[in-house]
Short mmCIF file of C-alpha atoms and ligand atoms in Angstrom, two decimals:
data_model
loop_
_atom_site.label_atom_id
_atom_site.label_comp_id
_atom_site.label_asym_id
_atom_site.label_seq_id
_atom_site.Cartn_x
_atom_site.Cartn_y
_atom_site.Cartn_z
CA MET A 2 5.71 -23.36 4.79
CA VAL A 3 8.48 -21.03 5.97
CA PRO A 4 10.90 -23.11 7.43
CA GLY A 5 11.72 -22.98 11.05
CA ILE A 6 8.04 -21.36 11.65
CA GLY A 7 5.28 -24.12 13.01
CA VAL A 8 3.30 -23.83 16.05
CA GLU A 9 5.01 -21.45 18.90
CA ALA A 10 3.86 -21.53 22.24
CA LEU A 11 2.82 -17.95 24.31
CA GLY A 12 2.62 -19.44 27.78
CA ASP A 13 -0.56 -20.40 29.70
CA GLY A 14 -2.37 -22.52 27.12
CA MET A 15 -1.86 -20.22 24.19
CA ILE A 16 -0.57 -21.23 21.18
CA MET A 17 0.41 -18.98 17.80
CA ARG A 18 0.36 -21.16 14.51
CA GLY A 19 -0.11 -20.68 10.91
CA VAL A 20 -3.61 -21.57 9.42
CA ARG A 21 -3.11 -25.46 7.62
CA ASP A 22 -6.58 -26.71 6.32
CA ASP A 23 -10.40 -26.09 4.75
CA LYS A 24 -11.14 -26.73 8.84
CA ASP A 25 -8.80 -23.16 9.88
CA ILE A 26 -10.13 -21.20 6.99
CA SER A 27 -13.24 -21.22 7.77
CA THR A 28 -12.72 -20.84 11.58
CA PHE A 29 -10.39 -17.67 10.54
CA ALA A 30 -12.89 -16.24 8.32
CA ALA A 31 -15.69 -16.83 10.83
CA PHE A 32 -13.10 -14.94 13.67
CA HIS A 33 -13.48 -11.87 11.44
CA GLY A 34 -16.84 -12.38 10.54
CA SER A 35 -19.11 -12.84 12.97
CA GLY A 36 -19.81 -9.83 14.93
CA SER A 37 -20.39 -11.79 18.12
CA ASN A 38 -16.61 -11.48 19.70
CA LYS A 39 -16.71 -8.27 18.79
CA VAL A 40 -13.30 -7.80 17.38
CA TYR A 41 -14.15 -4.65 15.62
CA GLY A 42 -17.33 -3.56 17.70
CA ARG A 43 -20.55 -3.52 16.95
CA MET A 44 -20.43 -3.81 13.14
CA SER A 45 -23.00 -4.59 10.55
CA SER A 46 -23.96 -7.90 9.42
CA GLU A 47 -23.19 -6.91 6.00
CA TRP A 48 -20.01 -6.12 6.93
CA CYS A 49 -19.58 -9.04 8.99
CA ARG A 50 -20.29 -11.24 5.61
CA VAL A 51 -18.41 -9.00 3.85
CA TRP A 52 -15.20 -9.50 5.73
CA ARG A 53 -16.02 -12.92 6.20
CA MET A 54 -15.81 -13.75 2.02
CA THR A 55 -13.04 -11.67 2.13
CA CYS A 56 -10.76 -14.29 4.33
CA GLU A 57 -12.26 -16.95 2.81
CA ASN A 58 -11.26 -15.98 -0.84
CA LEU A 59 -7.64 -14.74 -0.14
CA MET A 60 -6.80 -18.07 1.69
CA ARG A 61 -8.86 -20.23 -1.08
CA HIS A 62 -8.11 -17.91 -4.23
CA HIS A 63 -5.37 -15.33 -3.73
CA PRO A 64 -2.63 -16.17 -6.82
CA GLU A 65 0.31 -15.72 -4.01
CA VAL A 66 -0.43 -16.07 -0.32
CA LEU A 67 0.72 -18.49 1.88
CA ARG A 68 -1.10 -20.05 4.23
CA ASP A 69 0.48 -20.23 6.84
CA GLU A 70 1.28 -17.00 6.69
CA PHE A 71 -2.62 -16.51 7.59
CA VAL A 72 -2.13 -16.72 11.63
CA ILE A 73 -3.50 -17.57 14.60
CA VAL A 74 -3.35 -17.82 18.28
CA GLU A 75 -5.26 -20.10 19.93
CA ASP A 76 -6.56 -21.35 23.43
CA GLU A 77 -5.69 -24.56 23.57
CA ARG A 78 -8.30 -25.09 26.20
CA THR A 79 -11.25 -24.24 24.45
CA GLY A 80 -9.69 -24.74 20.71
CA GLU A 81 -11.18 -21.02 19.96
CA ILE A 82 -9.30 -18.30 17.99
CA VAL A 83 -8.58 -15.59 19.55
CA SER A 84 -6.52 -13.36 17.59
CA THR A 85 -5.02 -13.25 13.79
CA THR A 86 -2.73 -11.36 11.42
CA CYS A 87 -1.88 -12.26 7.73
CA LEU A 88 0.86 -11.91 5.06
CA LEU A 89 -0.11 -10.52 1.64
CA PRO A 90 2.26 -10.22 -0.82
CA TRP A 91 2.68 -7.48 -3.70
CA HIS A 92 5.00 -5.92 -6.19
CA CYS A 93 5.78 -2.47 -6.97
CA GLN A 94 8.20 -0.46 -9.33
CA TYR A 95 10.25 1.67 -7.97
CA GLU A 96 11.90 3.57 -10.84
CA GLY A 97 11.89 0.46 -13.46
CA VAL A 98 13.21 -1.88 -10.43
CA SER A 99 10.86 -4.28 -9.27
CA LEU A 100 10.71 -4.65 -5.50
CA ASP A 101 8.77 -6.99 -2.83
CA ALA A 102 6.28 -5.82 -0.24
CA ALA A 103 4.46 -7.90 2.88
CA MET A 104 1.30 -6.44 3.61
CA LEU A 105 0.06 -7.34 6.98
CA GLU A 106 -3.78 -7.72 7.22
CA GLU A 107 -6.25 -9.25 9.20
CA VAL A 108 -4.87 -7.82 12.87
CA GLY A 109 -7.37 -8.25 15.32
CA THR A 110 -7.59 -9.74 19.11
CA ARG A 111 -11.25 -10.43 21.28
CA PRO A 112 -11.40 -7.65 23.62
CA GLU A 113 -11.24 -10.07 26.84
CA TYR A 114 -7.59 -11.23 25.07
CA ARG A 115 -6.08 -8.06 24.75
CA HIS A 116 -3.06 -6.43 26.17
CA ARG A 117 -1.47 -10.05 26.45
CA GLY A 118 0.80 -9.39 23.46
CA PHE A 119 -0.51 -11.80 21.30
CA ILE A 120 -0.32 -8.69 18.33
CA ARG A 121 3.24 -8.56 19.50
CA ALA A 122 3.91 -12.64 19.32
CA GLN A 123 2.19 -12.07 15.14
CA MET A 124 4.03 -8.50 14.53
CA ASP A 125 7.43 -10.88 15.51
CA ARG A 126 6.33 -13.84 13.65
CA PHE A 127 5.59 -11.78 10.75
CA HIS A 128 9.26 -9.59 10.49
CA ARG A 129 10.89 -13.23 10.59
CA ASN A 130 8.39 -14.36 7.61
CA VAL A 131 9.11 -10.63 5.70
CA ALA A 132 12.95 -11.33 6.56
CA ASP A 133 13.01 -15.06 5.64
CA ARG A 134 11.20 -14.56 2.20
CA ARG A 135 13.28 -11.22 1.83
CA PHE A 136 10.27 -8.50 0.91
CA ASP A 137 11.89 -5.37 0.70
CA PHE A 138 9.85 -3.90 3.28
CA SER A 139 6.45 -4.20 4.70
CA ILE A 140 3.66 -1.74 4.46
CA ILE A 141 0.30 -1.84 6.57
CA TRP A 142 -2.74 1.11 6.30
CA GLY A 143 -3.80 0.80 10.13
CA ILE A 144 -4.90 2.57 13.59
CA PRO A 145 -3.67 5.52 14.56
CA TYR A 146 -0.01 5.60 15.80
CA PHE A 147 -0.04 1.63 16.69
CA TYR A 148 2.20 0.48 14.04
CA ARG A 149 4.79 3.03 14.98
CA GLN A 150 5.99 0.90 18.13
CA TYR A 151 6.66 -1.74 15.51
CA GLY A 152 9.43 0.09 14.03
CA TYR A 153 6.91 1.70 10.77
CA THR A 154 6.92 4.71 9.54
CA TYR A 155 4.32 7.06 7.35
CA ALA A 156 5.40 7.85 4.15
CA LEU A 157 3.54 7.43 1.04
CA ASP A 158 -0.42 9.05 0.16
CA MET A 159 -3.16 6.42 0.92
CA GLN A 160 -6.67 6.38 0.12
CA THR A 161 -6.32 10.27 -0.70
CA ALA A 162 -8.77 11.96 -3.33
CA ASP A 163 -10.09 15.15 -4.15
CA THR A 164 -13.69 16.35 -4.18
CA ILE A 165 -16.18 18.42 -6.30
CA PRO A 166 -19.68 19.09 -5.45
CA ALA A 167 -21.37 17.68 -8.23
CA TRP A 168 -23.28 20.59 -9.04
CA GLU A 169 -19.38 22.21 -10.57
CA ILE A 170 -19.53 19.55 -13.34
CA PRO A 171 -21.40 21.13 -16.43
CA ASP A 172 -24.41 19.61 -18.29
CA ALA A 173 -23.52 18.42 -22.05
CA GLY A 174 -24.81 20.81 -24.09
CA LYS A 175 -28.35 19.87 -25.98
CA SER A 176 -27.11 18.58 -28.90
CA GLU A 177 -24.36 17.00 -27.38
CA LYS A 178 -23.91 13.17 -28.01
CA SER A 179 -21.26 11.03 -26.40
CA PRO A 180 -19.40 8.49 -27.99
CA TYR A 181 -18.65 6.66 -24.59
CA ARG A 182 -21.01 3.85 -22.95
CA ILE A 183 -19.89 2.31 -19.62
CA ARG A 184 -20.19 -1.73 -19.14
CA ASP A 185 -19.42 -3.76 -15.73
CA ALA A 186 -15.94 -5.80 -16.59
CA VAL A 187 -16.24 -9.74 -16.31
CA GLU A 188 -13.55 -12.13 -16.12
CA ASP A 189 -12.87 -11.80 -19.28
CA ASP A 190 -11.57 -8.34 -19.16
CA ALA A 191 -8.64 -8.84 -16.67
CA GLY A 192 -6.09 -8.57 -20.41
CA VAL A 193 -7.70 -5.43 -20.92
CA LEU A 194 -8.06 -4.08 -17.09
CA ALA A 195 -4.16 -5.04 -16.52
CA GLN A 196 -3.21 -3.00 -19.63
CA LEU A 197 -5.31 0.16 -18.90
CA TYR A 198 -3.68 -0.02 -15.27
CA GLN A 199 -0.64 -0.40 -16.13
CA ARG A 200 -0.71 2.47 -18.70
CA SER A 201 -2.36 4.76 -15.69
CA ARG A 202 0.55 4.38 -14.08
CA SER A 203 3.16 5.21 -16.66
CA SER A 204 2.84 8.93 -15.22
CA LEU A 205 4.46 7.30 -11.85
CA GLN A 206 7.70 5.97 -10.36
CA LEU A 207 6.51 4.16 -7.73
CA TYR A 208 3.84 2.32 -7.68
CA ASP A 209 2.06 -1.28 -7.31
CA ILE A 210 2.18 -3.96 -9.72
CA ARG A 211 -1.53 -5.61 -10.68
CA SER A 212 -0.09 -9.22 -12.76
CA LEU A 213 -2.90 -11.00 -15.40
CA ASP A 214 -3.24 -12.93 -12.19
CA TYR A 215 -4.45 -10.75 -10.00
CA TRP A 216 -7.06 -9.33 -12.17
CA GLN A 217 -8.07 -12.43 -12.62
CA PHE A 218 -8.16 -13.28 -8.88
CA LEU A 219 -10.06 -9.68 -7.97
CA LEU A 220 -12.81 -9.93 -10.86
CA LYS A 221 -13.54 -13.48 -10.18
CA TRP A 222 -13.47 -13.50 -6.72
CA MET A 223 -13.17 -10.25 -4.72
CA LYS A 224 -15.96 -9.32 -7.55
CA TYR A 225 -13.49 -5.88 -8.34
CA PRO A 226 -16.46 -3.47 -9.32
CA ALA A 227 -14.31 -2.15 -12.41
CA ARG A 228 -16.66 -0.41 -15.01
CA LEU A 229 -15.50 -0.41 -18.38
CA ILE A 230 -15.69 2.49 -20.59
CA ILE A 231 -16.60 1.92 -24.05
CA ASP A 232 -15.92 4.02 -27.30
CA THR A 233 -19.00 3.26 -29.34
CA ARG A 234 -17.19 4.10 -32.48
CA THR A 235 -14.25 1.38 -32.25
CA GLY A 236 -15.65 -1.26 -29.94
CA GLU A 237 -13.07 -0.86 -27.88
CA SER A 238 -12.43 -0.28 -23.83
CA VAL A 239 -10.75 3.09 -23.60
CA GLY A 240 -10.25 3.52 -19.75
CA TYR A 241 -11.72 2.06 -16.69
CA PHE A 242 -13.22 3.31 -13.02
CA CYS A 243 -14.42 2.11 -9.98
CA VAL A 244 -16.43 3.44 -6.84
CA GLU A 245 -17.66 2.85 -3.85
CA LYS A 246 -20.59 4.71 -2.26
CA LEU A 247 -20.02 7.41 0.92
CA GLU A 248 -21.72 5.79 3.70
CA GLU A 249 -22.25 8.92 5.45
CA LYS A 250 -22.69 11.19 2.85
CA GLU A 251 -25.41 11.61 -0.24
CA GLY A 252 -22.35 10.76 -3.09
CA ILE A 253 -19.82 8.89 -4.38
CA LYS A 254 -16.44 7.68 -4.44
CA VAL A 255 -13.93 6.78 -7.98
CA TYR A 256 -11.23 4.88 -5.57
CA GLU A 257 -9.55 4.12 -8.91
CA SER A 258 -9.40 4.93 -12.54
CA ALA A 259 -7.53 4.59 -15.48
CA ILE A 260 -8.68 7.42 -18.24
CA PHE A 261 -6.93 8.77 -20.94
CA ASP A 262 -9.36 11.38 -22.73
CA ASN A 263 -10.37 14.75 -21.86
CA ASP A 264 -13.87 13.95 -23.26
CA ALA A 265 -13.65 10.35 -21.62
CA GLY A 266 -13.71 11.69 -18.65
CA MET A 267 -15.89 14.62 -18.64
CA PHE A 268 -18.66 11.41 -19.96
CA VAL A 269 -17.63 9.90 -16.58
CA LEU A 270 -17.89 13.12 -14.35
CA ARG A 271 -21.43 13.68 -15.80
CA HIS A 272 -22.14 9.85 -15.72
CA LEU A 273 -21.47 10.23 -11.56
CA LYS A 274 -23.17 13.41 -11.31
CA SER A 275 -26.83 12.14 -12.66
CA GLU A 276 -26.65 8.64 -11.05
CA PHE A 277 -25.31 10.26 -7.56
CA GLY A 278 -26.20 13.77 -7.59
CA ASN A 279 -24.00 15.67 -4.75
CA GLU A 280 -20.58 15.48 -3.87
CA ILE A 281 -17.88 13.38 -6.00
CA GLN A 282 -14.88 12.20 -4.76
CA VAL A 283 -12.14 11.25 -7.23
CA GLY A 284 -9.41 9.07 -6.16
CA TRP A 285 -5.45 9.74 -5.96
CA PRO A 286 -2.70 9.44 -7.79
CA GLN A 287 -2.90 13.54 -8.43
CA THR A 288 -0.91 12.55 -11.94
CA GLY A 289 -4.28 10.85 -12.72
CA GLU A 290 -6.47 12.44 -15.69
CA LEU A 291 -9.36 12.43 -14.35
CA VAL A 292 -7.80 14.35 -11.25
CA ARG A 293 -6.34 16.76 -12.93
CA LEU A 294 -9.90 17.10 -15.03
CA ALA A 295 -11.34 17.53 -12.24
CA ARG A 296 -8.93 20.33 -10.46
CA SER A 297 -9.78 22.33 -14.02
CA LEU A 298 -13.09 22.18 -12.74
CA GLY A 299 -12.61 23.41 -8.98
CA SER A 300 -11.95 20.20 -6.66
CA THR A 301 -10.12 20.42 -3.76
CA SER A 302 -7.90 18.30 -2.00
CA LEU A 303 -8.92 16.08 0.95
CA PRO A 304 -6.55 15.88 4.05
CA VAL A 305 -3.90 12.88 3.34
CA TYR A 306 -3.78 9.94 5.08
CA GLN A 307 -0.53 7.72 4.70
CA TRP A 308 0.77 3.93 4.50
CA LEU A 309 2.88 2.78 7.10
CA LEU A 310 6.09 1.41 5.83
CA ARG A 311 9.05 -0.87 7.48
CA VAL A 312 12.80 -1.94 5.49
CA PRO A 313 14.00 -5.09 7.38
CA ASP A 314 17.37 -4.12 5.92
CA VAL A 315 17.54 -0.92 4.55
CA GLU A 316 21.56 -1.32 2.76
CA GLY A 317 19.92 -4.13 0.69
CA LEU A 318 17.01 -1.78 -0.27
CA ILE A 319 19.33 0.78 -1.90
CA ARG A 320 21.60 -2.11 -3.09
CA LYS A 321 18.55 -3.39 -5.26
CA ILE A 322 17.58 0.29 -6.25
CA ALA A 323 20.96 0.70 -7.41
CA PRO A 324 19.67 0.99 -11.19
CA ALA A 325 17.45 3.89 -10.39
CA LEU A 326 19.86 5.75 -7.86
CA GLU A 327 22.82 5.17 -11.38
CA ARG A 328 20.13 6.59 -13.52
CA ARG A 329 19.55 9.54 -11.36
CA ILE A 330 23.79 10.66 -11.16
CA GLU A 331 23.92 9.72 -14.91
CA ILE A 332 21.59 12.41 -15.91
CA SER A 333 22.89 14.84 -13.50
CA VAL A 334 25.88 16.99 -12.95
CA PHE A 335 27.74 13.89 -10.88
CA ASN A 336 27.61 11.69 -14.62
CA GLY A 337 30.74 9.23 -14.22
CA MET A 338 31.56 10.00 -10.35
CA THR A 339 33.87 8.26 -8.00
CA ARG A 340 33.51 8.56 -4.55
CA ASP A 341 32.20 7.50 -0.93
CA LEU A 342 28.97 8.18 0.40
CA CYS A 343 28.55 7.98 4.53
CA VAL A 344 25.12 7.73 5.38
CA ASN A 345 24.55 7.86 8.96
CA LEU A 346 21.45 6.82 10.45
CA TYR A 347 22.87 7.59 13.94
CA LYS A 348 22.81 3.44 15.70
CA LYS A 349 24.17 2.37 12.67
CA ALA A 350 25.81 3.60 9.08
CA PHE A 351 26.63 2.21 6.05
CA MET A 352 29.21 3.81 2.83
CA LEU A 353 27.55 3.80 -0.73
CA ARG A 354 30.51 3.33 -2.89
CA PHE A 355 30.17 4.90 -6.40
CA ARG A 356 33.01 4.30 -8.93
CA HIS A 357 32.09 5.90 -12.62
CA GLY A 358 29.06 6.74 -11.84
CA LYS A 359 27.77 2.53 -10.67
CA LEU A 360 27.04 1.84 -7.11
CA GLU A 361 29.82 -0.69 -6.90
CA ASN A 362 29.08 -1.69 -3.33
CA VAL A 363 27.01 -0.99 0.06
CA ASP A 364 29.62 -1.48 3.06
CA ALA A 365 28.15 -1.61 6.50
CA ALA A 366 30.10 0.86 8.43
CA ASP A 367 31.49 1.49 12.01
CA PHE A 368 29.80 3.48 14.47
CA VAL A 369 29.71 7.44 13.22
CA ASP A 370 29.74 9.54 15.83
CA SER A 371 27.99 12.92 15.06
CA SER A 372 28.64 14.73 18.34
CA ILE A 373 30.41 17.80 18.53
CA GLY A 374 33.91 17.88 17.10
CA ALA A 375 33.07 14.40 15.63
CA GLU A 376 33.46 14.57 11.77
CA GLY A 377 29.80 12.44 10.78
CA GLY A 378 28.68 11.29 7.71
CA ASP A 379 27.65 12.89 4.71
CA ILE A 380 23.92 12.82 5.60
CA ASN A 381 23.14 11.61 9.10
CA ILE A 382 19.47 11.13 9.35
CA PRO A 383 16.83 9.43 11.53
CA PRO A 384 15.59 5.89 9.83
CA ASP A 385 11.86 6.63 9.81
CA ALA A 386 12.71 10.01 8.17
CA PHE A 387 15.57 8.00 5.51
CA ILE A 388 12.33 5.88 4.75
CA ARG A 389 10.39 8.89 3.91
CA LEU A 390 13.70 9.91 1.65
CA VAL A 391 14.25 6.99 0.17
CA PHE A 392 10.86 6.20 -0.91
CA GLY A 393 10.77 9.86 -2.47
CA TYR A 394 7.96 11.32 -0.30
CA ARG A 395 9.53 14.38 1.04
CA LYS A 396 13.08 15.88 0.16
CA ILE A 397 15.42 16.98 2.58
CA ASP A 398 14.57 20.28 3.11
CA GLN A 399 10.99 19.44 3.88
CA LEU A 400 11.57 16.32 6.48
CA LEU A 401 14.29 19.16 8.10
CA ASP A 402 10.52 20.85 10.14
CA ALA A 403 9.67 17.57 12.10
CA TRP A 404 13.48 15.88 11.84
CA PRO A 405 15.24 19.07 13.15
CA ASP A 406 17.80 16.24 14.01
CA ILE A 407 18.42 15.60 10.08
CA THR A 408 22.31 17.60 9.23
CA VAL A 409 23.98 17.34 5.76
CA LYS A 410 27.63 18.33 5.14
CA PRO A 411 27.70 21.54 2.61
CA GLU A 412 29.59 19.62 0.19
CA SER A 413 27.59 16.96 0.21
CA ARG A 414 23.95 18.08 0.03
CA TYR A 415 23.79 18.74 -4.26
CA ILE A 416 24.41 14.57 -4.39
CA VAL A 417 21.85 13.95 -1.65
CA GLU A 418 19.64 16.08 -3.20
CA VAL A 419 20.43 14.68 -7.06
CA LEU A 420 20.23 11.21 -5.05
CA PHE A 421 17.03 11.21 -3.62
CA PRO A 422 14.44 13.43 -5.46
CA LEU A 423 10.89 13.79 -4.84
CA MET A 424 8.79 10.69 -5.94
CA LYS A 425 5.42 10.62 -8.24
CA SER A 426 3.79 7.64 -6.06
CA TYR A 427 0.93 5.74 -5.34
CA PHE A 428 0.13 2.72 -4.03
CA VAL A 429 -4.07 1.63 -4.29
CA MET A 430 -3.45 -2.20 -3.46
CA PRO A 431 -7.23 -3.58 -3.44
CA TRP A 432 -7.44 -6.93 -1.43
CA GLN A 433 -11.34 -7.15 -0.18
CA TYR A 434 -14.21 -8.43 -1.26
CA TYR A 435 -16.52 -6.02 -2.66
CA GLY A 436 -19.25 -8.06 -4.53
CA PRO A 437 -22.78 -9.75 -3.06
CA VAL A 438 -22.34 -11.22 0.32
CA ASP A 439 -24.12 -14.79 -0.31
CA LEU A 440 -22.54 -17.14 1.99
C1 LIG B 18 -5.13 -2.84 18.12
C2 LIG B 18 -5.11 -4.87 18.33
C3 LIG B 18 -5.15 -5.39 17.32
C4 LIG B 18 -3.87 -4.95 19.99
O1 LIG B 18 -4.45 -6.40 20.15
P1 LIG B 18 -3.68 -6.66 21.47
O2 LIG B 18 -3.71 -8.38 21.33
O3 LIG B 18 -4.29 -6.14 22.61
O4 LIG B 18 -1.77 -5.92 21.20
P2 LIG B 18 -0.92 -6.73 22.02
O5 LIG B 18 -1.39 -7.39 23.97
O6 LIG B 18 0.12 -7.62 21.03
O7 LIG B 18 -0.11 -5.44 22.60
C5 LIG B 18 0.74 -4.81 21.82
C6 LIG B 18 1.27 -3.68 22.45
O8 LIG B 18 0.44 -2.19 21.71
C7 LIG B 18 0.17 -1.62 23.03
N1 LIG B 18 -1.42 -1.33 22.28
C8 LIG B 18 -2.66 -1.84 22.17
N2 LIG B 18 -3.30 -1.34 21.44
C9 LIG B 18 -3.12 -0.19 21.38
C10 LIG B 18 -3.62 0.89 20.83
N3 LIG B 18 -5.27 0.54 20.51
N4 LIG B 18 -2.84 1.67 20.46
C11 LIG B 18 -1.63 1.93 20.74
N5 LIG B 18 -0.53 0.64 22.06
C12 LIG B 18 -1.82 0.16 21.48
C13 LIG B 18 0.05 -2.69 24.31
O9 LIG B 18 0.32 -1.93 25.02
C14 LIG B 18 1.67 -3.33 23.60
O10 LIG B 18 2.75 -2.70 23.88
P3 LIG B 18 3.77 -3.46 24.47
O11 LIG B 18 4.15 -4.32 23.74
O12 LIG B 18 5.20 -1.88 24.79
O13 LIG B 18 3.61 -3.51 26.04
C15 LIG B 18 -6.69 -4.94 19.03
O14 LIG B 18 -7.24 -3.82 20.26
C16 LIG B 18 -7.53 -4.72 18.60
O15 LIG B 18 -8.05 -5.91 18.05
N6 LIG B 18 -8.47 -3.69 18.09
C17 LIG B 18 -9.77 -3.81 17.57
C18 LIG B 18 -9.64 -4.32 15.64
C19 LIG B 18 -8.45 -3.17 15.66
O16 LIG B 18 -8.35 -1.98 15.82
N7 LIG B 18 -7.07 -4.01 14.69
C20 LIG B 18 -5.76 -3.10 13.90
C21 LIG B 18 -6.33 -2.99 12.36
S1 LIG B 18 -5.32 -1.88 11.65
#
C-alpha cells in the first residue's frame, strides 16, 4: 500500500478506500460488469462480461498494478460500491529516456450518486499517488472535456486510423502465390511479439514500451488477438497485426501492426479484403508500413482523437529528459551552448541552465512578470500549451492559433525551436480483455 492513504471518510456514511482482498476484487469487477447499476447506461450483457473479465484480470494478473490503487467509494450503510477509479502503470520511451506514466481507468459512478464529488475525491487521491510514486505524467482517454477540469491537456494522437474501401486493394495476379500465412499468437509467442513490437517502434521518438512480462499478461490473461505473419519459406514470424470488427459498419480495423515488408503488407490487406469485404481501417502510427502501404493505395485519415496528459512536476520532467534536450543541442548550431533560458508558465517559471551543451540545472524562478514594460521569460507559454510542446505534439507556430498568449523573445526563438521540435509519437496501450467470455 502507498504510505499515507488508507481509508478516507467522505462524509454522510461514505468512505473511499483501495481494494483489499479477493472479495473486493469480485465486487469491483461486478460493479463494472453488471448492467443493473447502469454506470455505463444500457450495455449488452456481452459487453458487461468483457468489462468484468477486464477488471478481474487486471487486479489478479497485471504484472505491475497495486491492488490498493483500484479505488472504491463505498456506502458504509449498505456495503455497496457506488464509484470507482484505478491506476495502471505504464512506461514509455522519450527519445531514449524512459518515462513512467500512470493511466487513470475504470472511472464511473452510479447515476443516483453522481454530482456528489466522488470522482473529484478519487482524482485527488490518484494525483497524490502519482506524485508519491514519482510518475512523470498521468494519461487518460476520456469523455469529452471532463478531465480538463483536473489539469489534463489533449496532447497525443489516440486510436487514430486511415480508412480504405476494400475494393481499392488490388487482387493478386492469377499465378501469384504468397509465401506468407497467418496464425493466431499463443502465450509462447510473447518473446517474438515483444521483438517485433520494439522494431515497429524504431521509427518513433515517443511510444509506450511493452515488456516481455506485459506481453505474457496480454496473451495469457487478456487474450490479446495478435495474429502472426509467418514466412513459409523460413518458418519465421516476420510481423503481426491485431484486428477488431467495426461494430456499426461492415468492416474491420487493424488497430495495431508490425509489418516491415511490402509483400507481407499486401498479403495482410488482401487477406482482410477477402475475409471482411467492405471498409478496412489501418491504425496509426503514420510511420507504420501498413499505413504507408494503405496510403499508396488511396487510404485517407479519419478524424484524430487525443490522449489527455497531466504532468505533476514540469521541472522534474525537464530534468529527466535532459539527455534528449542535450542531444538536440549537440546536433544543432547551438552545440556546446552556455546560457540560461527562462521558461515562464505565467503563474510559475523556471530557468534551464545550460553549461557547455549540458543541462546543468533546472531552477524554479520567482514570479516572472510578462506585462507591458516587463522583461518576461525567453518563452512565455500557458502550462497546457507547454505540455503539447514538450511532448513534441505541436511546434510553437502551430500552437499560436489556439494560444495567442504564447510569446517568445526573437533572440530565443531559434533555441526554443531546437529544444522542442515536433516528435513522431504514438501510444497504443492495450489493457482490456479481448477474448471469449467465460464467466
Ligand atoms: C463522468 C462521471 C464519472 C462523473 O462522476 P461524478 O461522481 O458525478 O463526478 P463528481 O461528482 O466527482 O464531479 C466532479 C466534477 O465534474 C463535474 N461533472 C460531472 N459530470 C460531468 C460531465 N459529464 N461533464 C463535465 N463535468 C462533469 C461536476 O460538476 C464536478 O465539478 P465540481 O467539482 O467543480 O463541482 C459519471 O457521470 C459517470 O460515471 N458517467 C458514466 C461513465 C463514464 O462516462 N465514465 C468516464 C469514462 S472516461
